[in-house]
XYZ file of C-alpha atoms in Angstrom:
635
model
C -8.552 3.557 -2.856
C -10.750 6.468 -1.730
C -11.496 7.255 1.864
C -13.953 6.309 4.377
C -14.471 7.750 7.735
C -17.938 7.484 10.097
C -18.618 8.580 13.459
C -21.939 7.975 16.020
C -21.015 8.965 19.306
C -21.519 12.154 22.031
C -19.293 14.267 20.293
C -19.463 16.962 17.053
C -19.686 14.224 14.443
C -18.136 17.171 11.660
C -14.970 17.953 13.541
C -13.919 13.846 14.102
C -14.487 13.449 9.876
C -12.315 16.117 8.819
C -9.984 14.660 10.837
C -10.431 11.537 9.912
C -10.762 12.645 6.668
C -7.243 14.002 6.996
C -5.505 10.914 7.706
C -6.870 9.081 4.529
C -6.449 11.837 2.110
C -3.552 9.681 1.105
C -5.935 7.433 -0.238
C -7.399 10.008 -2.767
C -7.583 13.835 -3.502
C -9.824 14.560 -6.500
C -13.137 15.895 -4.052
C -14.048 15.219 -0.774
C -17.116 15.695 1.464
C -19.291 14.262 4.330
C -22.590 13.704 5.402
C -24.403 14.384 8.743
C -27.729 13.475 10.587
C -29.255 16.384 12.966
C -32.538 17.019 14.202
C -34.436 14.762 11.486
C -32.641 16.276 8.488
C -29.733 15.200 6.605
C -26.837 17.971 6.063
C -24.690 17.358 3.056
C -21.245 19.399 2.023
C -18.856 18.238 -0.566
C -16.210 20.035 -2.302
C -13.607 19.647 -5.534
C -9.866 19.128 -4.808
C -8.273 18.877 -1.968
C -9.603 18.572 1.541
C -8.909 21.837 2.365
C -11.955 22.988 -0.099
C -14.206 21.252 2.607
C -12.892 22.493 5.220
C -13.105 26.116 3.886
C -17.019 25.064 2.882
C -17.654 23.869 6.915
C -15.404 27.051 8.037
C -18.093 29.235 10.041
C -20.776 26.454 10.580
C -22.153 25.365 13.721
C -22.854 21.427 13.159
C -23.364 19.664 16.153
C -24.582 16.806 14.612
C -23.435 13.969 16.640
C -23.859 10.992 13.624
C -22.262 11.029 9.903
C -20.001 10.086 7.517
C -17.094 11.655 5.013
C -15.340 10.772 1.900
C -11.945 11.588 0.206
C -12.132 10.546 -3.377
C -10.032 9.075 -5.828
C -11.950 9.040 -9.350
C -12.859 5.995 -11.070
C -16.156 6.605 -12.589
C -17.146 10.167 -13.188
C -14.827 13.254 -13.125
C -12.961 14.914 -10.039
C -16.103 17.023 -10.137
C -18.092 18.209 -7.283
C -21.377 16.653 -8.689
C -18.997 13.275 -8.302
C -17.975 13.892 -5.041
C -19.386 11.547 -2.259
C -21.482 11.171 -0.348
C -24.520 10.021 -2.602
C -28.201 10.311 -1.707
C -31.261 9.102 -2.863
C -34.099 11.145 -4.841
C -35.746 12.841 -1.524
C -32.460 13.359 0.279
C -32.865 11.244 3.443
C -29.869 8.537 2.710
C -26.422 9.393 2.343
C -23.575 6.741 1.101
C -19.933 6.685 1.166
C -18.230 3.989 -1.261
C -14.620 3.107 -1.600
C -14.391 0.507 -4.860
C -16.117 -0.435 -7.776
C -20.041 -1.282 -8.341
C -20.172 -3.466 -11.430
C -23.166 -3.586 -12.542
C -24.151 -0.385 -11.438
C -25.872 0.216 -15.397
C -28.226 -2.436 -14.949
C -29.104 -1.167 -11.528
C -29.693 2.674 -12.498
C -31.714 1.625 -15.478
C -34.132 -0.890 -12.706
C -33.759 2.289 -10.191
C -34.753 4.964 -13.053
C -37.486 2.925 -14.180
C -39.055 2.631 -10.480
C -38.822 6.851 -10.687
C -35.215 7.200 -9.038
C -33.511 10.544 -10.576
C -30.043 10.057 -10.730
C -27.604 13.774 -11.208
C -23.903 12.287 -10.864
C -21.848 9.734 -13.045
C -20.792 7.477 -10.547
C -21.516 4.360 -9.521
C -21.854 4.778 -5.675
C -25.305 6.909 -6.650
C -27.178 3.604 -7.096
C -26.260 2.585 -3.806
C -28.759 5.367 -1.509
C -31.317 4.925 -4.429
C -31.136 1.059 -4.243
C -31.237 1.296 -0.223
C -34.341 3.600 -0.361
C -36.297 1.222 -2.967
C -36.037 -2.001 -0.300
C -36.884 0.498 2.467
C -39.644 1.880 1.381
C -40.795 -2.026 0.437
C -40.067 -3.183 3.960
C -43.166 -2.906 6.158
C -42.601 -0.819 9.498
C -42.020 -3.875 11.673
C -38.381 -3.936 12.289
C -37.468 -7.859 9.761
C -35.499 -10.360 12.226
C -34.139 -8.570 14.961
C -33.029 -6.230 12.674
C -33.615 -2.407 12.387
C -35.330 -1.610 8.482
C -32.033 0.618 7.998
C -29.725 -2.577 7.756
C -32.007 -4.854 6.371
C -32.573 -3.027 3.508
C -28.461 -2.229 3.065
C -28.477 -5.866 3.323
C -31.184 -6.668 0.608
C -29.073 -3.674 -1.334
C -25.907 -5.932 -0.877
C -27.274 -9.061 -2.382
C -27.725 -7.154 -5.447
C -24.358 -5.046 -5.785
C -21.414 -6.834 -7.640
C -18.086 -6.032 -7.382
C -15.420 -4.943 -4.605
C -17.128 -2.254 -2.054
C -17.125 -0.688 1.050
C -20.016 1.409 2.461
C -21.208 3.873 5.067
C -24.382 4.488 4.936
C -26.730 6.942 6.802
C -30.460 8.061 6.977
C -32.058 10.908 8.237
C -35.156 8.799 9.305
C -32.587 6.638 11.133
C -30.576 9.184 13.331
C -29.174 6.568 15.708
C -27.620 4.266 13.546
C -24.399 3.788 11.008
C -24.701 0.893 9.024
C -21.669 -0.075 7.210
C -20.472 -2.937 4.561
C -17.346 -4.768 3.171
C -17.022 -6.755 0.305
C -13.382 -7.099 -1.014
C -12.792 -3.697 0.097
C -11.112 -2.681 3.316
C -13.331 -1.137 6.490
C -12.507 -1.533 9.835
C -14.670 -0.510 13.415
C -13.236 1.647 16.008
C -14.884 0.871 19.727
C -14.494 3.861 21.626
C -15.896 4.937 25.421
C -19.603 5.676 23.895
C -18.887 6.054 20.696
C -18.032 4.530 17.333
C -16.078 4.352 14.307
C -14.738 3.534 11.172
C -12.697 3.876 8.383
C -11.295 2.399 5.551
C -7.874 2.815 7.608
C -6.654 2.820 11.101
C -4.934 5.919 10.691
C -8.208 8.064 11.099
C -8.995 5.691 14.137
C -6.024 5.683 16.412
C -6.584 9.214 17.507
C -9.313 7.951 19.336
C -9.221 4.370 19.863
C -6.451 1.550 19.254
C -9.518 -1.497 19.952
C -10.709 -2.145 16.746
C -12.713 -4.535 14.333
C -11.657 -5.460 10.731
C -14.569 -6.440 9.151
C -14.570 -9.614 6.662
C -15.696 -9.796 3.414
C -19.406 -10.230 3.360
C -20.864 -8.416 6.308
C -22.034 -5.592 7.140
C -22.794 -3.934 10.703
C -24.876 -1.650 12.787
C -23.383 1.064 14.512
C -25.831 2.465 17.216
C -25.200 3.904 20.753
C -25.893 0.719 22.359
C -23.064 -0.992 20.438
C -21.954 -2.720 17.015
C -24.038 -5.634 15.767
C -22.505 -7.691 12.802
C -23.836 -9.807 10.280
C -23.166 -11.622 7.258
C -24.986 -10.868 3.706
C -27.324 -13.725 4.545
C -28.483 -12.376 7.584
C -26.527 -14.230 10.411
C -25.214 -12.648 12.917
C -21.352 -12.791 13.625
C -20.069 -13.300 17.047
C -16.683 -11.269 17.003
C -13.811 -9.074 19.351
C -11.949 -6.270 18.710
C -8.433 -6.494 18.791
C -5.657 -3.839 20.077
C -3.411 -1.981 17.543
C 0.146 -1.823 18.554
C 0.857 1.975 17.510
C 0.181 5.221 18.303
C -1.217 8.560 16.870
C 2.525 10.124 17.072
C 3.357 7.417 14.301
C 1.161 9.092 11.756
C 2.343 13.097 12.297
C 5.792 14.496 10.194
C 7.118 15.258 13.231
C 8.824 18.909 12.174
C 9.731 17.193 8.549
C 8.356 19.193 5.279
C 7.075 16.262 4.129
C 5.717 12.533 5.525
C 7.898 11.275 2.440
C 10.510 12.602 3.664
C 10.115 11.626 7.147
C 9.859 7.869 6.595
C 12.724 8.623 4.174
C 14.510 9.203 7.705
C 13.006 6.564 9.459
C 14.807 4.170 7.484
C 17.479 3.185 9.549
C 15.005 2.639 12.690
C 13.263 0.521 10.722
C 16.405 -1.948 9.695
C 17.019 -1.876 13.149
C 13.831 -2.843 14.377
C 13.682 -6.137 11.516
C 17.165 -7.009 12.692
C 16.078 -7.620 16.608
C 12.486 -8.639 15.967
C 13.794 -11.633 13.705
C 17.521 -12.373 14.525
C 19.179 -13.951 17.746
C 22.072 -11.947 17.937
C 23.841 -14.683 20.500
C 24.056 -17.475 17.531
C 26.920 -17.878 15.865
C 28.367 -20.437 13.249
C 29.776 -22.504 16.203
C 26.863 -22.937 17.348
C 25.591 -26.821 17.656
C 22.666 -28.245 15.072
C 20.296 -28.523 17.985
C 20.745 -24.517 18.764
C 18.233 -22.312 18.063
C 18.623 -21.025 14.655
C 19.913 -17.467 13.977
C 16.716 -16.689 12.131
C 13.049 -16.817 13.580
C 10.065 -15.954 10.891
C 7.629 -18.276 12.439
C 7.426 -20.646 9.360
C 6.708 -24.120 10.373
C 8.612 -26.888 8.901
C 6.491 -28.266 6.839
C 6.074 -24.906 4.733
C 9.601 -25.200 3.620
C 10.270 -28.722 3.538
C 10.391 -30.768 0.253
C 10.176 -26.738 -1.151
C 11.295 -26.820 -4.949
C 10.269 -23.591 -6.020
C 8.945 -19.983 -4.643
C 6.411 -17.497 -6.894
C 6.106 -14.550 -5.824
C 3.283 -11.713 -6.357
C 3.086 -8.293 -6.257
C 2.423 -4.869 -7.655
C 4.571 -1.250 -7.702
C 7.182 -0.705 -5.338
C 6.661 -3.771 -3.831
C 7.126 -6.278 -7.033
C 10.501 -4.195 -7.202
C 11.175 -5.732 -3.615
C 10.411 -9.001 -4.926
C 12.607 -8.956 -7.590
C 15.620 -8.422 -5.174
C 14.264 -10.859 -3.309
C 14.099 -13.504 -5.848
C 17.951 -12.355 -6.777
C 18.619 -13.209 -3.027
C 16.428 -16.426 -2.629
C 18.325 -18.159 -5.758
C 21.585 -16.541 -4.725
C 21.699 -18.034 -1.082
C 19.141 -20.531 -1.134
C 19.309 -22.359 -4.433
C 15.736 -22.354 -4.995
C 14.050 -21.073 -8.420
C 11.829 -17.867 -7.725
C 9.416 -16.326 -10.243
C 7.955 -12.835 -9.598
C 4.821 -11.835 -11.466
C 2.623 -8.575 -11.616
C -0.270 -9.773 -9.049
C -2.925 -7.634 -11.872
C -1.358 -10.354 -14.805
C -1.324 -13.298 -12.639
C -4.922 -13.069 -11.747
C -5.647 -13.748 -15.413
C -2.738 -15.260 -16.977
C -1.342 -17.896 -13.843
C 1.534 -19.574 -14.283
C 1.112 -23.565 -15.112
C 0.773 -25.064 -11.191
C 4.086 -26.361 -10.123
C 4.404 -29.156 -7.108
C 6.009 -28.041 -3.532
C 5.616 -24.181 -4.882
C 5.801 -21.681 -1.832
C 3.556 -18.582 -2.882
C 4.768 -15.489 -1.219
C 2.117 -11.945 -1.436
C 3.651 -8.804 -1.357
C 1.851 -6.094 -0.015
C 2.790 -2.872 2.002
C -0.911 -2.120 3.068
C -2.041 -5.512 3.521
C -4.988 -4.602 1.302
C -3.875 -3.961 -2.351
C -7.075 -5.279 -4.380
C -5.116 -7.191 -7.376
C -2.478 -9.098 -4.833
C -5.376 -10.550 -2.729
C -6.975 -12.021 -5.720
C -4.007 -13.467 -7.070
C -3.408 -15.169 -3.514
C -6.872 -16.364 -3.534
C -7.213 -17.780 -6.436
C -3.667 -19.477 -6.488
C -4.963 -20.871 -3.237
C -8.220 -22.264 -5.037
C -6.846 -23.642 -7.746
C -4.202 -25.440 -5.470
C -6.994 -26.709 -2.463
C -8.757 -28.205 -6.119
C -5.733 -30.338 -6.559
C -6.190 -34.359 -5.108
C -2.327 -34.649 -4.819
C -0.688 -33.070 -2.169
C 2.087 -32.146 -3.826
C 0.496 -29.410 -4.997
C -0.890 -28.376 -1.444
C -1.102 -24.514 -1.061
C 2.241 -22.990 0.490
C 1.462 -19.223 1.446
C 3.051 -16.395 3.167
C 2.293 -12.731 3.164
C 4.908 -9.602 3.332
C 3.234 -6.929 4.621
C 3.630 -4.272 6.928
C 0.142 -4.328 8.496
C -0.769 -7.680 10.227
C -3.947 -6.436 11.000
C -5.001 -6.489 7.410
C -6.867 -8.595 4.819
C -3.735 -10.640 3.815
C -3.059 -11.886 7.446
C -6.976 -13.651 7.259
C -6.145 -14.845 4.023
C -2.758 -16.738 4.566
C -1.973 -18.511 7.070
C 1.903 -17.225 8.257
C 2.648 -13.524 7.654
C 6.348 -12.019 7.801
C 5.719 -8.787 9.765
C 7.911 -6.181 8.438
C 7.816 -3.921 11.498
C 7.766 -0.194 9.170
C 5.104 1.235 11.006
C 2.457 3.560 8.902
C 3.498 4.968 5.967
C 1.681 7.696 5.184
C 3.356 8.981 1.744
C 2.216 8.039 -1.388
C 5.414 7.013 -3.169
C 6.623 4.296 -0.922
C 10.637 4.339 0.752
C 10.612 2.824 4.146
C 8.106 -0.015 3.257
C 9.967 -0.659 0.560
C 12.857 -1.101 2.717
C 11.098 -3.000 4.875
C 10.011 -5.555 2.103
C 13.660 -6.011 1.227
C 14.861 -6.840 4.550
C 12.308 -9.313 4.659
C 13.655 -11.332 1.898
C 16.953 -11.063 3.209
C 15.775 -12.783 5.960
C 13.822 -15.289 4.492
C 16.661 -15.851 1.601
C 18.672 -17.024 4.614
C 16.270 -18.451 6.588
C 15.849 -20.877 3.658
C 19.840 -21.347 3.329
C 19.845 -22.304 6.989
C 17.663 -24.780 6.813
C 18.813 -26.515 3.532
C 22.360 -25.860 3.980
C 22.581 -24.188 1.124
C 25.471 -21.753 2.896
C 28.005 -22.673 5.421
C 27.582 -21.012 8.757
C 30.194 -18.955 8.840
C 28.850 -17.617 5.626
C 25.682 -17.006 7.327
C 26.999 -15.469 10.114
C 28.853 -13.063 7.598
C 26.093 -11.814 6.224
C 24.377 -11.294 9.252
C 27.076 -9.388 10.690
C 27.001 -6.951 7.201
C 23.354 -6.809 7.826
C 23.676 -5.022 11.334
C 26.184 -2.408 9.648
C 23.218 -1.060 7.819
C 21.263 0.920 9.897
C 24.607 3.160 10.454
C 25.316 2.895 6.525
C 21.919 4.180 5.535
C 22.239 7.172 8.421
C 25.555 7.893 6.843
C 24.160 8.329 3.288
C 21.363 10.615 5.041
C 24.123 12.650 6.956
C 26.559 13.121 3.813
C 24.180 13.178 0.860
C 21.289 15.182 1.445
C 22.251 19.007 1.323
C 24.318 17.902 -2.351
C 21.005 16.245 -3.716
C 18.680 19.240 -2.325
C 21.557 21.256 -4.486
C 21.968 19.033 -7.064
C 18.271 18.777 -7.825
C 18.214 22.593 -9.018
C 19.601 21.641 -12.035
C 16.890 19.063 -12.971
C 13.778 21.623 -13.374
C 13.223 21.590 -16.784
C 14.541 17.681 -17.313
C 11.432 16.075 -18.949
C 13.100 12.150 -19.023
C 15.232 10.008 -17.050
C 17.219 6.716 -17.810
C 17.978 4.478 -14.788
C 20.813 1.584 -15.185
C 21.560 -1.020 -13.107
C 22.820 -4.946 -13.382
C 22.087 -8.311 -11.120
C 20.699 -7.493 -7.799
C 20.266 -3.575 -8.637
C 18.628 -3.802 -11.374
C 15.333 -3.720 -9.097
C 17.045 -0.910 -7.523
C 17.062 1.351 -10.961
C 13.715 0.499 -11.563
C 12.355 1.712 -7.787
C 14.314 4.503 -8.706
C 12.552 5.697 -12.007
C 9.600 4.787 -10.398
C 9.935 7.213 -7.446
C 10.789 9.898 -9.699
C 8.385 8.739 -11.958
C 5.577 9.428 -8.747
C 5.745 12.362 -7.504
C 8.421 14.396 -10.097
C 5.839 13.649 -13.006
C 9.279 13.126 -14.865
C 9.080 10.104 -17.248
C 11.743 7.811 -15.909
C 12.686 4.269 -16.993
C 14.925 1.511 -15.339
C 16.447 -0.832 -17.532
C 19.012 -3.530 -17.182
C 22.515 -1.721 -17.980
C 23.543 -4.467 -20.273
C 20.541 -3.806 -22.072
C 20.605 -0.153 -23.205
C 22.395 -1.101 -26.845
C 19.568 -2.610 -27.215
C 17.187 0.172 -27.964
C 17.101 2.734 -24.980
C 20.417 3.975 -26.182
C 18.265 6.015 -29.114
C 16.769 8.034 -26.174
C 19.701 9.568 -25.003
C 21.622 13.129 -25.808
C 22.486 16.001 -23.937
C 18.826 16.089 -22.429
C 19.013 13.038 -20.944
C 20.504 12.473 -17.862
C 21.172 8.837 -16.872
C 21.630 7.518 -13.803
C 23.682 4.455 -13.131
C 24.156 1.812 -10.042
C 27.569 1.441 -9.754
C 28.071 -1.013 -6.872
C 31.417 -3.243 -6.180
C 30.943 -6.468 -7.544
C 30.608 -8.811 -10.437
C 29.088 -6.290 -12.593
C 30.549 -3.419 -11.681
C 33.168 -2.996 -14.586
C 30.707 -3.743 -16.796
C 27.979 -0.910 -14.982
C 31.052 1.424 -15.648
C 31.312 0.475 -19.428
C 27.416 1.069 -20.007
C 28.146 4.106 -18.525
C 30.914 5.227 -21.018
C 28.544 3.892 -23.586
C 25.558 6.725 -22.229
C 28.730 9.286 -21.769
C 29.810 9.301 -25.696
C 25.929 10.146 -26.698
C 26.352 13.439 -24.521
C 23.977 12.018 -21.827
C 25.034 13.524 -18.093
C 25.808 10.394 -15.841
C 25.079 10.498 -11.969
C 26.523 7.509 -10.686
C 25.571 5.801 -7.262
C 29.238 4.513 -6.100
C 30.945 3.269 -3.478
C 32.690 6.130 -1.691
C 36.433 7.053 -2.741
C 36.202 5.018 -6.312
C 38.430 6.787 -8.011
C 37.483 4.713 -11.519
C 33.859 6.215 -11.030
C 35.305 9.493 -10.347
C 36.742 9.490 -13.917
C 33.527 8.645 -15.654
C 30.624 10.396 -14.037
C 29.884 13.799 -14.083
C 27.760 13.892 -10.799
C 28.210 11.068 -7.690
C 26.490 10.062 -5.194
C 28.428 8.062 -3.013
C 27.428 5.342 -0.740
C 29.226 3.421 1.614
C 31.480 0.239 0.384
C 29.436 -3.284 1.323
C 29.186 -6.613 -0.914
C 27.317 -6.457 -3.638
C 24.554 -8.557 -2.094
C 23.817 -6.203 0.511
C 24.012 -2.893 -2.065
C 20.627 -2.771 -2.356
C 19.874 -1.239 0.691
C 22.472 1.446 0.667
C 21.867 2.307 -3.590
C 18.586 2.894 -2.988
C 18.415 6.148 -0.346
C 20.261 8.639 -2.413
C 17.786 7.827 -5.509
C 14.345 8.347 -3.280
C 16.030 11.813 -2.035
C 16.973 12.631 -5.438
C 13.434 11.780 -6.431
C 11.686 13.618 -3.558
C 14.166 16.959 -3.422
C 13.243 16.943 -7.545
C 9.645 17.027 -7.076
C 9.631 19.072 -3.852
C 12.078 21.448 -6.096
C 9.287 22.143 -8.832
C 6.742 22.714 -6.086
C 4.631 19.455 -6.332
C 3.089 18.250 -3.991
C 5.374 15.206 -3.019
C 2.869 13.563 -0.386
C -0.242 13.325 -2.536
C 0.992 13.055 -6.241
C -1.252 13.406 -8.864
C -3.805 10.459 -9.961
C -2.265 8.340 -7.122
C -3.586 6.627 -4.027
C -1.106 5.015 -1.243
C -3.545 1.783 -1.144
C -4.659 0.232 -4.365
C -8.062 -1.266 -3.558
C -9.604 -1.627 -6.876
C -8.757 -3.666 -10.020
């Protein structure tokens, strides 16, 4: 979850970190600091809080260093301290190491490294990591082992002995023309630029400078010199690899004259439909269109993924297991095919009894979250351990970054075309997600027949209405909720109500609010608040309900009147000129009028501007709440 960025190259090394540095912070905010190489001495600056701290440190130096490495930190062992903050060196001062993830067995190590005469000042486990590196070097004799320069062979001795999920950048003042750096179940990725190098835990603090890049595998670890990048695995082999070319640019990552990034991608929403719709959709099929025509829907799933298919599982965490959960509403709805959606974390350790012809679908918006990955891999052991073929593994990833670890690990990846988000508290991924399964829901209906044509061809139709729906809501809503959101300052809890396919939708809502308000929120089926939430509620408690047209929408409006005699104030998300809903809320927030199936989309904009112009009303910091990261790395 934290941040790595590393530079060797011709230029200031200090300048391209901050930077760098700047585009990750969304990955962690507690400290931050970086590490550079300069006429035989190593130059360390690290600061408490936000980047800015660091940059007010550097403010007034003259560091023309032209090698280092920086760190944005989000705490998991030690305090948000500035004794904590990375980077790490050894006892002397001549290695410096950026980690983003977890050492495990970092105690035992310290306690060997303490009793060789390392001194150890922070409570992290990254601090082993120089000390461990320095103990192999100074055991390695001064010819260079293999090929190899000392520098990475003894990071690579240092790997064999560090357990857990890592990435590292490591430098050394006795090396000044070299950047080794390491992945193990952690994300890193290699820029190539024109005579210089870098990397980063994401492409965001690349892409200013390069779009050729290397994602590195789990496993190896590489030299970064000025002659060029050499890559090997833990065992010493070296790896024969090519960059590839990103398909974005640096615009993609700035707000663009918006306050905030949330707010930004809040906006980019309809774009974003858009872009799904003709990236995945052939807009000249229609339901009289003959068997042998190319079908309306094009996800690049082979055949033999889906047929035989009995049953879908899907995994997930945050935001994104919301997605799932409309998408297993829309896969059972359309498709007739049973859909379970677990919590990636619980899955890991508590899987599901295997079940034959079972498609396993990952949901992910960075491509990278730590718990998700496992869950896919070890779903996809268990299954390759199986001798009948029934229970074969069936895998597909959701993500929005192909590039990432979930497109090496599965084999077909649904591309959800968002671009970078940037905010912490996801909207337009989580958009993105849910378009997905609306394809996939009738991608699978297609091909079993589950739906007639024309009702196919319905849908799609409703689907292209969307992006103008969701601009609509933008145009007509925004200026009330920026109002409306004044009265909310003091509000210390939230109750979110929804039925059938928006119950998901209530739930993404208390969770955005939940994010970057700091406002306890909860999301609960509307049906269900008799049953026990109902004791929460008075005068204090405003409650906001889904009110969408549909099978469950007289029923969402007697909840409603259930929440209304306890005192609570009701804001109701309802379909515009409802007269009914105009009698029992006190506060609306009208959306346009679509099925039910398709509500989703439209229900969920007003609550992630209610949720943002909240928070951005108490003067939080809505990009970078508290405690969070935007990609969850670690266990």
């Amino acid at each position: 979850m934290c941040g790595i960025v590393g530079y060797i190259g011709t230029q200031a090394a200090a300048d391209i970190l901050i930077e760098g540095l700047r585009k990750l912070e969304y990955r962690g905010y507690d400290s931050a600091g970086i590490a550079t190489v300069e006429e035989g001495e190593l130059h360390c600056v690290r600061a408490k809080g936000k980047l800015q701290n660091l940059q007010d440190k550097l403010d007034g130096q003259d560091n023309q260093a032209r090698l280092g490495i920086g760190h944005t930190r989000w705490a998991t062992h030690g305090k948000p301290e500035e004794y904590n903050a990375h980077p790490h060196r050894d006892t002397h001062g001549r290695i410096a190491v950026v980690q983003n993830g977890i050492i495990e067995n970092y105690r035992e190590l310290r306690d060997r490294l303490k009793a060789e005469g390392h001194q150890f000042v922070s409570d992290t486990d990254t601090e082993v990591v120089p000390h461990l590196v320095a103990s192999y070097l100074a055991k390695l004799t001064a010819e260079e082992p293999q090929g190899r320069s000392r520098l990475l062979e003894a990071v690579r001795l240092s790997c064999l002995d560090l357990h857990g999920a890592f990435a590292l950048g490591i430098i050394s003042a006795d090396f000044p023309d070299e950047l080794v750096v390491v992945r193990q179940q952690a994300p890193l990725v290699i820029g190539f630029g024109q005579g210089e190098f870098f990397c980063a835990s994401d492409t965001p603090a690349i892409v200013p400078h390069t779009r050729a890049v290397l994602p590195m595998e789990n496993g190896e670890l590489a030299s970064l010199t000025p002659l060029g990048v050499e890559v090997y695995s833990f065992e010493g082999t070296r790896q024969r690899k090519h960059p590839i070319t990103l398909n974005w640019n640096p615009i993609m990552v700035e707000k663009q004259g918006f306050k905030h990034f949330m707010l930004k991608e809040i906006y980019e929403q309809p774009g974003v439909v858009r872009t799904c719709l003709e990236t995945y959709i052939d807009n000249s099929w229609t339901a009289a269109a003959p068997a042998t025509a190319t079908p309306p829907i094009s996800l690049g799933l082979p055949d033999e993924l889906i047929d035989g298919l009995e049953h879908l599982q899907i995994v997930a965490c945050g935001t994104s297991w919301h997605a799932a959960l409309v998408g297993k509403y829309l896969i059972e709805a359309l498709a007739g095919l049973p859909v379970m959606v677990q919590y990636a974390s619980e899955f890991r350790y508590s899987p599901t009894p295997l079940i034959p012809n079972t498609l396993t679908i990952g949901v992910t918006q960075s491509g990278e979250t730590a718990d998700t990955l496992a869950a896919l891999e070890m779903e996809q052991g268990r299954r390759l351990a199986q001798a009948d073929p029934r229970f074969a593994p069936r895998m597909v990833g959701i993500t929005n970054r192909p590039e990432s670890s979930l497109a090496r690990l599965v084999p077909h990846i649904i591309d959800t075309h968002a671009g970078i988000e940037i905010g912490v508290a996801a909207t337009k991924t989580f958009t993105a997600q849910v378009m997905a399964f609306y394809l996939l829901a009738l991608d699978l209906a297609y091909r079993r027949q589950t739906q007639t044509p024309e009702r196919i061809e319905d849908i799609l139709t409703q689907l292209h209405q969307l992006p103008a729906y969701i601009e609509q809501v933008l145009e007509s809503q925004e200026r009330y909720i920026e109002d409306l959101a004044h009265e909310f300052g003091d509000t210390q809890d939230f109750i979110y109500l929804g039925r059938g396919v928006n119950f998901p939708i209530a739930l993404e809502g208390a969770l955005k609010l939940k994010e970057i308000s700091y406002i306890h929120a909860e999301g609960y089926p509307a049906g269900e608040m008799k049953h026990g939430p109902i004791a929460l509620l008075d005068a204090k408690v405003p409650v906001v309900a889904i009110a969408m047209p549909g099978s469950v929408y007289d029923k969402v409006l007697s909840n409603a009147q259930e929440a209304k005699a306890r005192d609570a104030q009701l804001i109701g998300v309802v379909p515009m000129n409802d007269t009914d809903a105009e009698d029992t809320f006190d506060r609306l927030l009208p959306v346009p009028v679509v099925e039910e199936l398709l509500s989703p989309i439209v229900a969920v904009i007003p609550l992630q501007l209610l949720a943002y112009h909240i928070a951005a009303r108490r003067g939080l910091d809505v990009d970078q709440p508290r405690n969070l990261a935007k990609s969850v790395t670690v266990e």
